[in-house]
């Protein structure tokens, strides 16, 4: 194959479907993780709260107040938690990148040899590994070393604001469902309808998140549905005890 043919073949290569080579997988997973966690927590925690109150009292205002308070507190808590967590991760990444940049400036030959060894360990011959290391270093030494040594893209670090916003919005959307499901039906149907609506929502959330992440949907659905059912059963039992005892 001549150079022209080889070039045409290379230009014709396209990423497989659902493999966006021009996007950051870490960034995508960060959004997905925060969004799914927020939605699941919003559904389960708020459902548990309103089911528990509804089991103890039929007062609509009390149930609504508990639901709204749980939504607000949960959304803020999730956002702050995600922001702090991802900020800590980002600070660690920046510290590692600063160290790598300093080492590149102070010991370029040692870093080149280190990069060569990394590619040798991946299966390349010493000669090919050296050539790859030199070419990558000439193109963008910092990015090459950050990716090979640290597994980081220095130009696309995880964003704490993205994670916080995704988590807060998804929690809020998830929390609205059990609030509506417990308030809209007649009093005698409130808890059964809420249970059913929450379990269906959790099944959908688990299925969607697993498909987006390429995981087994059955396992994901079972995990979230069983967890949600247990949470509501426990809070319902506590509400019943509180209602009977008049607490």
Short mmCIF file of C-alpha atoms in Angstrom, two decimals:
data_model
loop_
_atom_site.label_atom_id
_atom_site.label_comp_id
_atom_site.label_asym_id
_atom_site.label_seq_id
_atom_site.Cartn_x
_atom_site.Cartn_y
_atom_site.Cartn_z
CA UNK A 1 0.00 0.00 0.00
CA UNK A 2 1.47 3.37 -1.05
CA UNK A 3 1.47 6.52 1.04
CA UNK A 4 -1.55 7.93 -0.76
CA UNK A 5 -3.61 4.82 -0.13
CA UNK A 6 -2.54 4.71 3.47
CA UNK A 7 -3.53 8.34 3.90
CA UNK A 8 -6.91 7.75 2.30
CA UNK A 9 -7.51 4.77 4.58
CA UNK A 10 -6.63 6.78 7.67
CA UNK A 11 -8.86 9.67 6.64
CA UNK A 12 -11.76 7.29 6.04
CA UNK A 13 -11.65 5.79 9.52
CA UNK A 14 -14.56 6.92 11.65
CA UNK A 15 -15.28 6.25 15.33
CA UNK A 16 -17.69 3.44 16.13
CA UNK A 17 -21.22 4.54 17.02
CA UNK A 18 -21.51 5.71 20.65
CA UNK A 19 -17.72 6.17 20.82
CA UNK A 20 -17.31 9.98 20.57
CA UNK A 21 -13.55 10.25 20.23
CA UNK A 22 -13.73 14.04 20.19
CA UNK A 23 -15.50 14.24 23.53
CA UNK A 24 -14.22 13.76 27.05
CA UNK A 25 -15.49 10.48 28.45
CA UNK A 26 -14.60 11.61 31.96
CA UNK A 27 -16.71 14.76 31.57
CA UNK A 28 -19.63 12.77 30.18
CA UNK A 29 -19.47 10.25 32.99
CA UNK A 30 -19.24 13.06 35.53
CA UNK A 31 -22.52 14.55 34.29
CA UNK A 32 -24.15 11.13 34.05
CA UNK A 33 -23.06 10.05 37.52
CA UNK A 34 -24.20 13.28 39.17
CA UNK A 35 -27.49 13.34 37.27
CA UNK A 36 -28.41 9.73 37.97
CA UNK A 37 -27.40 9.97 41.62
CA UNK A 38 -29.40 13.17 42.05
CA UNK A 39 -32.53 11.78 40.36
CA UNK A 40 -32.47 8.53 42.31
CA UNK A 41 -31.86 10.30 45.60
CA UNK A 42 -34.59 12.85 44.86
CA UNK A 43 -37.13 10.15 44.10
CA UNK A 44 -36.25 7.80 46.96
CA UNK A 45 -35.58 10.27 49.77
CA UNK A 46 -38.60 12.46 49.04
CA UNK A 47 -40.85 9.44 48.53
CA UNK A 48 -39.72 8.00 51.84
CA UNK A 49 -40.37 11.31 53.55
CA UNK A 50 -43.88 11.91 52.20
CA UNK A 51 -44.92 8.26 52.59
CA UNK A 52 -43.80 8.34 56.20
CA UNK A 53 -45.79 11.51 56.91
CA UNK A 54 -48.81 10.22 54.98
CA UNK A 55 -48.74 7.01 57.02
CA UNK A 56 -48.91 9.06 60.21
CA UNK A 57 -51.35 11.76 59.10
CA UNK A 58 -53.86 12.59 56.36
CA UNK A 59 -53.18 16.32 56.69
CA UNK A 60 -52.40 17.51 53.15
CA UNK A 61 -50.57 20.61 54.35
CA UNK A 62 -48.28 18.55 56.54
CA UNK A 63 -47.46 16.17 53.68
CA UNK A 64 -46.87 19.06 51.25
CA UNK A 65 -44.68 20.92 53.73
CA UNK A 66 -42.58 17.81 54.38
CA UNK A 67 -42.21 17.17 50.65
CA UNK A 68 -41.18 20.73 49.75
CA UNK A 69 -38.79 20.93 52.69
CA UNK A 70 -37.24 17.63 51.72
CA UNK A 71 -36.92 18.75 48.08
CA UNK A 72 -35.23 22.04 48.98
CA UNK A 73 -32.89 20.57 51.58
CA UNK A 74 -32.00 17.60 49.39
CA UNK A 75 -31.31 19.64 46.25
CA UNK A 76 -29.06 22.05 48.13
CA UNK A 77 -27.31 19.24 49.96
CA UNK A 78 -26.69 17.29 46.75
CA UNK A 79 -25.38 20.36 44.94
CA UNK A 80 -23.03 21.33 47.75
CA UNK A 81 -21.86 17.75 48.20
CA UNK A 82 -21.12 17.33 44.50
CA UNK A 83 -19.37 20.69 44.32
CA UNK A 84 -17.12 19.93 47.30
CA UNK A 85 -16.38 16.39 46.11
CA UNK A 86 -15.55 17.31 42.52
CA UNK A 87 -13.64 20.43 43.62
CA UNK A 88 -11.43 18.24 45.80
CA UNK A 89 -10.87 15.93 42.86
CA UNK A 90 -10.08 18.88 40.58
CA UNK A 91 -7.62 20.33 43.12
CA UNK A 92 -5.83 16.98 43.25
CA UNK A 93 -5.71 16.81 39.46
CA UNK A 94 -4.30 20.34 39.23
CA UNK A 95 -1.64 19.55 41.82
CA UNK A 96 -0.56 16.47 39.88
CA UNK A 97 -0.50 18.41 36.61
CA UNK A 98 1.57 21.21 38.18
CA UNK A 99 4.06 18.66 39.43
CA UNK A 100 4.25 17.08 35.98
CA UNK A 101 4.75 20.44 34.30
CA UNK A 102 7.57 21.26 36.73
CA UNK A 103 9.27 17.93 36.08
CA UNK A 104 9.05 18.47 32.32
CA UNK A 105 10.75 21.85 32.69
CA UNK A 106 13.46 20.60 35.05
CA UNK A 107 14.16 17.10 33.71
CA UNK A 108 13.02 16.83 30.07
CA UNK A 109 15.33 13.92 29.20
CA UNK A 110 14.28 11.88 32.20
CA UNK A 111 10.62 12.53 31.39
CA UNK A 112 11.18 11.45 27.78
CA UNK A 113 12.79 8.23 28.97
CA UNK A 114 9.88 7.70 31.37
CA UNK A 115 7.35 8.18 28.58
CA UNK A 116 9.28 5.73 26.43
CA UNK A 117 9.15 3.12 29.20
CA UNK A 118 5.41 3.60 29.54
CA UNK A 119 4.88 2.77 25.87
CA UNK A 120 7.29 -0.13 26.06
CA UNK A 121 5.23 -1.52 28.94
CA UNK A 122 2.16 -1.27 26.67
CA UNK A 123 3.80 -3.63 24.19
CA UNK A 124 5.83 -1.45 21.80
CA UNK A 125 9.43 -2.22 20.98
CA UNK A 126 12.08 0.05 22.49
CA UNK A 127 12.69 1.73 19.14
CA UNK A 128 9.02 2.31 18.37
CA UNK A 129 8.28 3.45 21.92
CA UNK A 130 11.10 5.99 21.71
CA UNK A 131 9.81 7.29 18.38
CA UNK A 132 6.26 7.58 19.70
CA UNK A 133 7.46 9.36 22.84
CA UNK A 134 9.55 11.82 20.82
CA UNK A 135 6.74 12.61 18.38
CA UNK A 136 4.16 13.09 21.12
CA UNK A 137 6.59 15.24 23.10
CA UNK A 138 7.24 17.40 20.05
CA UNK A 139 3.50 17.82 19.47
CA UNK A 140 2.44 18.53 23.07
CA UNK A 141 4.76 17.27 25.77
CA UNK A 142 2.54 18.29 28.68
CA UNK A 143 -0.61 16.66 27.28
CA UNK A 144 1.29 13.52 26.32
CA UNK A 145 2.75 13.02 29.78
CA UNK A 146 -0.48 13.97 31.58
CA UNK A 147 -2.41 11.37 29.62
CA UNK A 148 0.19 8.59 29.74
CA UNK A 149 1.30 9.03 33.36
CA UNK A 150 -1.78 10.44 35.08
CA UNK A 151 -4.65 9.48 32.81
CA UNK A 152 -5.74 13.13 32.65
CA UNK A 153 -6.57 15.56 29.88
CA UNK A 154 -5.10 18.86 31.12
CA UNK A 155 -7.43 20.81 28.84
CA UNK A 156 -10.64 19.15 30.06
CA UNK A 157 -10.70 18.59 33.81
CA UNK A 158 -13.85 17.65 35.67
CA UNK A 159 -16.02 20.69 36.40
CA UNK A 160 -17.51 20.98 39.92
CA UNK A 161 -20.17 23.47 38.79
CA UNK A 162 -21.42 21.07 36.14
CA UNK A 163 -21.70 18.27 38.69
CA UNK A 164 -23.43 20.51 41.25
CA UNK A 165 -25.97 21.87 38.75
CA UNK A 166 -26.68 18.45 37.27
CA UNK A 167 -27.20 16.94 40.71
CA UNK A 168 -29.45 19.75 41.99
CA UNK A 169 -31.66 19.84 38.90
CA UNK A 170 -32.02 16.08 38.69
CA UNK A 171 -32.79 15.83 42.42
CA UNK A 172 -35.50 18.47 42.08
CA UNK A 173 -37.08 16.74 39.09
CA UNK A 174 -36.94 13.41 40.86
CA UNK A 175 -38.46 14.80 44.05
CA UNK A 176 -41.43 16.39 42.28
CA UNK A 177 -42.79 12.99 41.25
CA UNK A 178 -43.47 11.49 44.71
CA UNK A 179 -44.87 14.81 45.94
CA UNK A 180 -47.43 14.87 43.14
CA UNK A 181 -48.10 11.14 43.45
CA UNK A 182 -48.91 11.44 47.17
CA UNK A 183 -51.05 14.60 46.90
CA UNK A 184 -53.13 14.15 43.73
CA UNK A 185 -54.95 10.84 44.42
CA UNK A 186 -57.79 10.46 46.95
CA UNK A 187 -56.63 9.96 50.54
CA UNK A 188 -57.10 6.18 50.59
CA UNK A 189 -55.07 5.77 47.38
CA UNK A 190 -52.21 8.14 48.22
CA UNK A 191 -49.67 5.63 49.49
CA UNK A 192 -50.35 2.82 46.97
CA UNK A 193 -50.20 5.27 44.03
CA UNK A 194 -47.01 6.84 45.36
CA UNK A 195 -45.41 3.42 45.81
CA UNK A 196 -46.31 2.40 42.25
CA UNK A 197 -45.27 5.70 40.66
CA UNK A 198 -41.93 5.73 42.47
CA UNK A 199 -41.08 2.14 41.56
CA UNK A 200 -41.92 2.77 37.89
CA UNK A 201 -39.84 5.97 37.89
CA UNK A 202 -36.91 4.19 39.50
CA UNK A 203 -37.13 1.40 36.94
CA UNK A 204 -37.05 3.93 34.10
CA UNK A 205 -34.18 5.85 35.67
CA UNK A 206 -32.15 2.69 36.23
CA UNK A 207 -32.79 1.50 32.69
CA UNK A 208 -31.89 4.81 31.05
CA UNK A 209 -28.73 5.30 33.12
CA UNK A 210 -27.51 1.76 32.42
CA UNK A 211 -28.08 2.11 28.69
CA UNK A 212 -26.28 5.45 28.57
CA UNK A 213 -23.36 3.92 30.44
CA UNK A 214 -23.42 0.66 28.45
CA UNK A 215 -24.14 -1.46 31.53
CA UNK A 216 -26.58 -4.29 32.17
CA UNK A 217 -30.06 -2.67 32.49
CA UNK A 218 -31.59 -5.55 34.44
CA UNK A 219 -29.08 -5.28 37.28
CA UNK A 220 -29.37 -1.51 37.42
CA UNK A 221 -33.17 -1.62 37.52
CA UNK A 222 -33.22 -4.28 40.24
CA UNK A 223 -30.80 -2.30 42.41
CA UNK A 224 -32.70 0.95 42.33
CA UNK A 225 -36.18 -0.60 42.56
CA UNK A 226 -35.33 -2.84 45.50
CA UNK A 227 -33.55 0.00 47.28
CA UNK A 228 -36.47 2.38 46.74
CA UNK A 229 -39.03 -0.18 47.88
CA UNK A 230 -37.09 -0.87 51.06
CA UNK A 231 -36.72 2.84 51.83
CA UNK A 232 -40.45 3.48 51.45
CA UNK A 233 -41.38 0.36 53.43
CA UNK A 234 -39.18 1.44 56.33
CA UNK A 235 -40.48 5.03 56.42
CA UNK A 236 -44.06 3.80 56.03
CA UNK A 237 -43.57 1.55 59.06
CA UNK A 238 -42.10 4.41 61.07
CA UNK A 239 -45.01 6.64 60.06
CA UNK A 240 -47.52 4.00 61.08
CA UNK A 241 -45.90 3.63 64.49
CA UNK A 242 -45.80 7.39 64.96
CA UNK A 243 -49.45 7.74 63.95
CA UNK A 244 -50.64 4.96 66.25
CA UNK A 245 -48.66 6.26 69.22
CA UNK A 246 -49.79 9.83 68.54
CA UNK A 247 -46.27 11.25 68.33
#
